[in-house]
mmCIF file with all atom_site columns, C-alpha atoms in Angstrom:
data_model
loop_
_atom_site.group_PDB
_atom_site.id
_atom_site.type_symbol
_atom_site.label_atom_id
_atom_site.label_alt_id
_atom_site.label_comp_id
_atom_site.label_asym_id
_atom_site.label_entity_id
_atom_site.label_seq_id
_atom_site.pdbx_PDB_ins_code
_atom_site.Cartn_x
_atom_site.Cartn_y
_atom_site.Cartn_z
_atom_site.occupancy
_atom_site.B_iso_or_equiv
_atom_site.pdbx_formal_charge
_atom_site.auth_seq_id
_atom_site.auth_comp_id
_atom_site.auth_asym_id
_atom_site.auth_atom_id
_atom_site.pdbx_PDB_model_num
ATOM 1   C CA . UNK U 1 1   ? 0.000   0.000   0.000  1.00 0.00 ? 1   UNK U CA 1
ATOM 2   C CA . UNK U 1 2   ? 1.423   3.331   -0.691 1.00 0.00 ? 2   UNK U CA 1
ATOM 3   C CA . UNK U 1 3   ? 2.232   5.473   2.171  1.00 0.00 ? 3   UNK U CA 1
ATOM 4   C CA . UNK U 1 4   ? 0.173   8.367   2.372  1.00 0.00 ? 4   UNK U CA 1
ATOM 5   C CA . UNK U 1 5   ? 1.713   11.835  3.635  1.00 0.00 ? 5   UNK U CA 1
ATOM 6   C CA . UNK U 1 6   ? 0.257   13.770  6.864  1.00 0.00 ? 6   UNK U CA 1
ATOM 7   C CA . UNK U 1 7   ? -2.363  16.491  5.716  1.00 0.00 ? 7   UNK U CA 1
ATOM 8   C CA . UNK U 1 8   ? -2.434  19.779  8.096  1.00 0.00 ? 8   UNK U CA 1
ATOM 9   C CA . UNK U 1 9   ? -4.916  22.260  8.471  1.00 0.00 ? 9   UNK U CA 1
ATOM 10  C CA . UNK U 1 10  ? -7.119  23.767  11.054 1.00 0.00 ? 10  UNK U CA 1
ATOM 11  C CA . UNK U 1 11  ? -8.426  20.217  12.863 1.00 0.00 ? 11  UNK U CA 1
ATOM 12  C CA . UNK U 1 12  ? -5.017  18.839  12.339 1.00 0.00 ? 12  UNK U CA 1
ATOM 13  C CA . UNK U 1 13  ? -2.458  21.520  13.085 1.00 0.00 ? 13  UNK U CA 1
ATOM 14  C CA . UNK U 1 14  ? 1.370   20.628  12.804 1.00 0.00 ? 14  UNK U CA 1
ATOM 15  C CA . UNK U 1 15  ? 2.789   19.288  16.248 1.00 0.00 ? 15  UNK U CA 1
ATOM 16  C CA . UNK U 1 16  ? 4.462   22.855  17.050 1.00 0.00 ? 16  UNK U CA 1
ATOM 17  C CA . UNK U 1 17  ? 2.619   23.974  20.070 1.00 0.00 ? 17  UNK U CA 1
ATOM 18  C CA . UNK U 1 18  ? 4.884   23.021  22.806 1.00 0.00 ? 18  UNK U CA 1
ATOM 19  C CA . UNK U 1 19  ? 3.062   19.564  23.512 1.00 0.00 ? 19  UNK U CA 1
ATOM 20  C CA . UNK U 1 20  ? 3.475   16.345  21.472 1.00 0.00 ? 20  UNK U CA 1
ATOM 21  C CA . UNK U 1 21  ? 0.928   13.852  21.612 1.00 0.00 ? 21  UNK U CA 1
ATOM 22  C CA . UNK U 1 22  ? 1.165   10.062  20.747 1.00 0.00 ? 22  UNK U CA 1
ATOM 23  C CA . UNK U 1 23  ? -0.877  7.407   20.336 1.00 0.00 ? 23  UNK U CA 1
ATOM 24  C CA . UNK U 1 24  ? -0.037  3.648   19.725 1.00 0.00 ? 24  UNK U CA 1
ATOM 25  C CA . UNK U 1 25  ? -1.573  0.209   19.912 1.00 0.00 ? 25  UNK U CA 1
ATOM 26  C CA . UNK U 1 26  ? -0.721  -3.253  20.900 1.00 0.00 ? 26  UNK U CA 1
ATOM 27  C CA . UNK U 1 27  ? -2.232  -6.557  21.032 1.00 0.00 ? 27  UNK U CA 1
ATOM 28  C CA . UNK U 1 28  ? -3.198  -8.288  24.643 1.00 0.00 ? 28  UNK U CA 1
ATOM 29  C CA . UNK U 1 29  ? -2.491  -11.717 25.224 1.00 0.00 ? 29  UNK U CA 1
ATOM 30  C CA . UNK U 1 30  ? -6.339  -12.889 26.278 1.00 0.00 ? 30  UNK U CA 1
ATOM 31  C CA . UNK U 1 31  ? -4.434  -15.324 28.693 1.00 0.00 ? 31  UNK U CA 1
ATOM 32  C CA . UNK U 1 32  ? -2.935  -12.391 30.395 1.00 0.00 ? 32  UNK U CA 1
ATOM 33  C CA . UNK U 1 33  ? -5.642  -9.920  30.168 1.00 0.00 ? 33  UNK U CA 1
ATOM 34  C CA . UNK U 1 34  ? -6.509  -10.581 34.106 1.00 0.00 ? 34  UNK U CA 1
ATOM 35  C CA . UNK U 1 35  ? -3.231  -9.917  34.872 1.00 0.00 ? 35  UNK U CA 1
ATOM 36  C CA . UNK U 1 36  ? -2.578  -6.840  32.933 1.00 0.00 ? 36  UNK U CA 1
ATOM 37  C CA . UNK U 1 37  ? -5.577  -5.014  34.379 1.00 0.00 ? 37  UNK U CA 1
ATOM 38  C CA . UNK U 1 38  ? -4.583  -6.152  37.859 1.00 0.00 ? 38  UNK U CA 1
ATOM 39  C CA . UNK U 1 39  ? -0.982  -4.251  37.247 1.00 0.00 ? 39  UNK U CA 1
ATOM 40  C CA . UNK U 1 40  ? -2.518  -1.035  35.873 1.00 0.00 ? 40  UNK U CA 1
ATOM 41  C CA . UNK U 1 41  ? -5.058  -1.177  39.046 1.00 0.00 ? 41  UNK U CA 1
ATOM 42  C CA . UNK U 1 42  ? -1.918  -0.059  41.158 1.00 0.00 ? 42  UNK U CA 1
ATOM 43  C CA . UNK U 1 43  ? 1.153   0.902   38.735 1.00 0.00 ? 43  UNK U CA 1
ATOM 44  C CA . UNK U 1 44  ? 4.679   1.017   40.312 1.00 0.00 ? 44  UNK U CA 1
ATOM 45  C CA . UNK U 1 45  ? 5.051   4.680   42.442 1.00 0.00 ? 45  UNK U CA 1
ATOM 46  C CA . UNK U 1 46  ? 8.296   4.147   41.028 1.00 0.00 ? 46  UNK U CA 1
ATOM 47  C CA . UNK U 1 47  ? 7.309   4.291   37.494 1.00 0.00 ? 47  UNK U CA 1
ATOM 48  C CA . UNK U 1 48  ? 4.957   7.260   37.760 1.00 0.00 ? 48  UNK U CA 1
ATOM 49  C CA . UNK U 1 49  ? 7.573   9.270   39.165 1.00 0.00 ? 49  UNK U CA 1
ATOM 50  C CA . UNK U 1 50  ? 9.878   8.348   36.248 1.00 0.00 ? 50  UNK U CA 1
ATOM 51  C CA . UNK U 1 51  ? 7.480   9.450   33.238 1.00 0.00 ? 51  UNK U CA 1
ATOM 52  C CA . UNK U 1 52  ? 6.118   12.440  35.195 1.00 0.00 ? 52  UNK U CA 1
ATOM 53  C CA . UNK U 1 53  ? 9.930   13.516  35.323 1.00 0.00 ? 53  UNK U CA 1
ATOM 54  C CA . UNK U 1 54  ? 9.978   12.651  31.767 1.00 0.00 ? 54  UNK U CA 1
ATOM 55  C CA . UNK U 1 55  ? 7.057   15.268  31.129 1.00 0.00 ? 55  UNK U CA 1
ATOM 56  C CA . UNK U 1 56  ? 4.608   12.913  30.103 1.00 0.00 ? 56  UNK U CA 1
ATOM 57  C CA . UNK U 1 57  ? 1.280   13.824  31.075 1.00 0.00 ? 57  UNK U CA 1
ATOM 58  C CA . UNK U 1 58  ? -2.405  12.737  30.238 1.00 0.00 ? 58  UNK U CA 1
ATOM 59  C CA . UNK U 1 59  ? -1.264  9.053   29.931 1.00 0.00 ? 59  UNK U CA 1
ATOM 60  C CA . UNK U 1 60  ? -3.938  6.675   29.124 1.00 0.00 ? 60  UNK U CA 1
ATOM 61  C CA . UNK U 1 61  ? -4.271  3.274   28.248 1.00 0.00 ? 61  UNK U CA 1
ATOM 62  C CA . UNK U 1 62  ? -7.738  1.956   26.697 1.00 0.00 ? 62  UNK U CA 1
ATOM 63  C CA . UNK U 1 63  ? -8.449  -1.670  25.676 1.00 0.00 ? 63  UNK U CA 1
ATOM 64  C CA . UNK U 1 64  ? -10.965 -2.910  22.816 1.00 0.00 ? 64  UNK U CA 1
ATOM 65  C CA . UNK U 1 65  ? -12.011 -6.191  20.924 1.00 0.00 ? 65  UNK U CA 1
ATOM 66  C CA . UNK U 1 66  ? -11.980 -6.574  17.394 1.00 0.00 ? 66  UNK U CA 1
ATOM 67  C CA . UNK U 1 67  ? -12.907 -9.322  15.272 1.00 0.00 ? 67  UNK U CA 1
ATOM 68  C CA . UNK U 1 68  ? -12.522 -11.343 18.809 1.00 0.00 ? 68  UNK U CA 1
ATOM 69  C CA . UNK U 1 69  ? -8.735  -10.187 19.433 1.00 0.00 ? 69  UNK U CA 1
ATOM 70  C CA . UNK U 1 70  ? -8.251  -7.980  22.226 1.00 0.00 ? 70  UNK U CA 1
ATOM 71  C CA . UNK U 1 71  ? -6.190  -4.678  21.829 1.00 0.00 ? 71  UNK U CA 1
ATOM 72  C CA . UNK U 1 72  ? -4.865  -1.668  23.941 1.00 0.00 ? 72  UNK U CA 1
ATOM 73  C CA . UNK U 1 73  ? -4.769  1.682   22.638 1.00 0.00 ? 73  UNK U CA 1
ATOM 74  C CA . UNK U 1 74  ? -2.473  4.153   24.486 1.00 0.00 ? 74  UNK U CA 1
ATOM 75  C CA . UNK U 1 75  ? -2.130  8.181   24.215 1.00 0.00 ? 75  UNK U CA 1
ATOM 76  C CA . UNK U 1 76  ? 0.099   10.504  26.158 1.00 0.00 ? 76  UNK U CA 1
ATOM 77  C CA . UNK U 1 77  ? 1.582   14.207  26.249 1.00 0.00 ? 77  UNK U CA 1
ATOM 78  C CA . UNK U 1 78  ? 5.032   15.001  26.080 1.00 0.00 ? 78  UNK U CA 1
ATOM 79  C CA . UNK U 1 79  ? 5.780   18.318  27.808 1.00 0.00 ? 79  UNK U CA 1
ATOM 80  C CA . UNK U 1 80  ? 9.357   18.243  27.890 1.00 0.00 ? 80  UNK U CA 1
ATOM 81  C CA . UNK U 1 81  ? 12.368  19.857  25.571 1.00 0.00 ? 81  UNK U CA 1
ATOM 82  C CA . UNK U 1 82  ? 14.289  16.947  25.031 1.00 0.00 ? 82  UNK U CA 1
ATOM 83  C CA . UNK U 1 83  ? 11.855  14.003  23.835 1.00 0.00 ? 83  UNK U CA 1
ATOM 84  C CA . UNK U 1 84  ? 14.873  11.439  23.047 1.00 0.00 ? 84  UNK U CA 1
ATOM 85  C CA . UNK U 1 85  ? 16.689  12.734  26.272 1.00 0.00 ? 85  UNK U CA 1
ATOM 86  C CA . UNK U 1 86  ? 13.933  11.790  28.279 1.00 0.00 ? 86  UNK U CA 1
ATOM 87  C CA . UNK U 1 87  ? 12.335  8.781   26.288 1.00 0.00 ? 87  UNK U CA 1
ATOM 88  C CA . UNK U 1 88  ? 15.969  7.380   26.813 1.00 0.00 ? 88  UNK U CA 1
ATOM 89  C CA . UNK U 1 89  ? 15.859  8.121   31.041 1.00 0.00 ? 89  UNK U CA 1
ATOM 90  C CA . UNK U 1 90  ? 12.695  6.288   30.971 1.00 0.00 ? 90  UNK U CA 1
ATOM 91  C CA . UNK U 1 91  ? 14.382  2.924   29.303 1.00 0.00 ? 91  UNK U CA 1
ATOM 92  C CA . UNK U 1 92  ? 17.196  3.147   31.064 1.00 0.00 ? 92  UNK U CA 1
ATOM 93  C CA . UNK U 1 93  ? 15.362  3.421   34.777 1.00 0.00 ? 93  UNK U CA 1
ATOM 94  C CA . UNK U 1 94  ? 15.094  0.027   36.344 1.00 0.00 ? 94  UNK U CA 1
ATOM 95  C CA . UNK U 1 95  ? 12.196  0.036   38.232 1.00 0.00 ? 95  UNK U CA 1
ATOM 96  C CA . UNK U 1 96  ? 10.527  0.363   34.775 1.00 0.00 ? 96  UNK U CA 1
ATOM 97  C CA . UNK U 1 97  ? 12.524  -2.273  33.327 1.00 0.00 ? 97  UNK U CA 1
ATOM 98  C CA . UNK U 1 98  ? 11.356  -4.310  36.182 1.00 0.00 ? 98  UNK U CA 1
ATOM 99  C CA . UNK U 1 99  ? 7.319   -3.254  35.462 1.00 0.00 ? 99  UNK U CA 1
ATOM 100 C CA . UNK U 1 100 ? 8.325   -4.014  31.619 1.00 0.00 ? 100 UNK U CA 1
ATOM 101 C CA . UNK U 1 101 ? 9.582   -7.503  32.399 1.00 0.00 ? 101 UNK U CA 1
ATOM 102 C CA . UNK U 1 102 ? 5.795   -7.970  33.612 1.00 0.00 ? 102 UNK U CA 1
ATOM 103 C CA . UNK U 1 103 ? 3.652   -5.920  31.480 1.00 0.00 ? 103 UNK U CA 1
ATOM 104 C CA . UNK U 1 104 ? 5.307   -7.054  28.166 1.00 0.00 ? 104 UNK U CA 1
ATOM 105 C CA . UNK U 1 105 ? 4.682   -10.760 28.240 1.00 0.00 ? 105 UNK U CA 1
ATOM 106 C CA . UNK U 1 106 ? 1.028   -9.756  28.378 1.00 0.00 ? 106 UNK U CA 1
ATOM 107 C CA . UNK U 1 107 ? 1.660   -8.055  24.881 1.00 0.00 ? 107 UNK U CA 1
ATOM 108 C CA . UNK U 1 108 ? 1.399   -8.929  21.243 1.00 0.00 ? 108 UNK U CA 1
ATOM 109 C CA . UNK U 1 109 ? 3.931   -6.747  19.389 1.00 0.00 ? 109 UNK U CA 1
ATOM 110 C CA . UNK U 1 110 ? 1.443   -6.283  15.870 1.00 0.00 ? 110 UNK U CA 1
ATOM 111 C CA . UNK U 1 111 ? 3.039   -6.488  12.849 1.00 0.00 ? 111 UNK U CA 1
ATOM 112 C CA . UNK U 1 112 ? 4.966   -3.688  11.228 1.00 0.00 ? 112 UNK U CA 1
ATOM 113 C CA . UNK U 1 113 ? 5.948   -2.653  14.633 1.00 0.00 ? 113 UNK U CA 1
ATOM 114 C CA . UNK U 1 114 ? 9.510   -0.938  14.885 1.00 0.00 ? 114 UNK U CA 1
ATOM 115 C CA . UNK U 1 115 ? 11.876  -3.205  16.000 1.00 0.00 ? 115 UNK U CA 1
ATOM 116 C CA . UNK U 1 116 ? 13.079  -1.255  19.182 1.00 0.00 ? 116 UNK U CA 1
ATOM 117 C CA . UNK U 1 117 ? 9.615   -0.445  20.230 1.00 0.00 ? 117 UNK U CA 1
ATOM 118 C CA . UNK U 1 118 ? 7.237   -2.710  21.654 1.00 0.00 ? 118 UNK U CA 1
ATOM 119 C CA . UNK U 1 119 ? 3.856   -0.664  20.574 1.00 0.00 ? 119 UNK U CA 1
ATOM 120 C CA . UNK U 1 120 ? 3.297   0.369   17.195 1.00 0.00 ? 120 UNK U CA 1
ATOM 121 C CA . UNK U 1 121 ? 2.845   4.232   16.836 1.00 0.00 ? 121 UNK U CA 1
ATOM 122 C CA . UNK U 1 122 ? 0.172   5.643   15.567 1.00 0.00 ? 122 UNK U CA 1
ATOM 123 C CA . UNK U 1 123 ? -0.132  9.181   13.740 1.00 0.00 ? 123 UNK U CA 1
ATOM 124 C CA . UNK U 1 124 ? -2.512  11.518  14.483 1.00 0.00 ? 124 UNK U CA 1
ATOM 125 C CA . UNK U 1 125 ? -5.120  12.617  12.047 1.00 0.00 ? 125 UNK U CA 1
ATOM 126 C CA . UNK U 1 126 ? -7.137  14.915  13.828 1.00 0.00 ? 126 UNK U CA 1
ATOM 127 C CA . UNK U 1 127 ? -6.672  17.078  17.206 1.00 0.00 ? 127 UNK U CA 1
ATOM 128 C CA . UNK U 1 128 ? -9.028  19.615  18.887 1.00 0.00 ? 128 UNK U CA 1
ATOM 129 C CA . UNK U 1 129 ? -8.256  21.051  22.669 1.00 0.00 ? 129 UNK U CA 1
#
């Protein structure tokens, strides 16, 4: 399929006011789903701390079926000046490498996923505050 460039305009304004917003999605293991929600019920102090240092903000995770799979959706707001700076402080912490360890076995990493990411990035198409 040909790729298909990014179209601005007045519901979908260029990324250039200070706050960058992502969205990606991820398949859940149905075996694990239990499991998952249990975690997210009470997420590591540890790990909070580390992405609210990282200026992400507005962090949400949503889950859906379709066609009987089971997906989660996640968006969040960078407020920060130094995205790879602080994307990089949040791999490199090791209490989230620890919540990783048991959050990503209850993953399916979808197809055309980057290989050094575990959920596959969306782009944004529309955006109204």
């Amino acid at each position: 399929m040909p790729k298909i460039d990014a179209v601005f305009g007045p519901t979908n304004p260029p990324p250039d006011d200070g706050v960058q917003r992502f969205g990606s999605v991820v398949g859940l293991r149905p075996d694990a789903e239990a499991q998952y929600r249990a975690l997210h019920a009470n997420v590591w102090e540890g790990v909070v701390r580390r992405l609210r240092k990282s200026g992400i903000r507005n962090y949400s995770i949503f889950v859906t079926e379709l066609d009987g799979k089971k997906f989660l959706f996640s968006y969040f707001e960078y407020h920060g000046h130094d995205l790879d700076a602080d994307l990089a402080a949040i791999r490199e912490d090791p209490e989230t490498q620890r919540w990783w360890e048991e959050t990503d076995p209850c993953q399916i990493r979808l197809p055309s996923t980057p290989s050094d990411q575990q959920w596959l990035p969306l782009e944004r198409l529309f955006f109204s505050d």
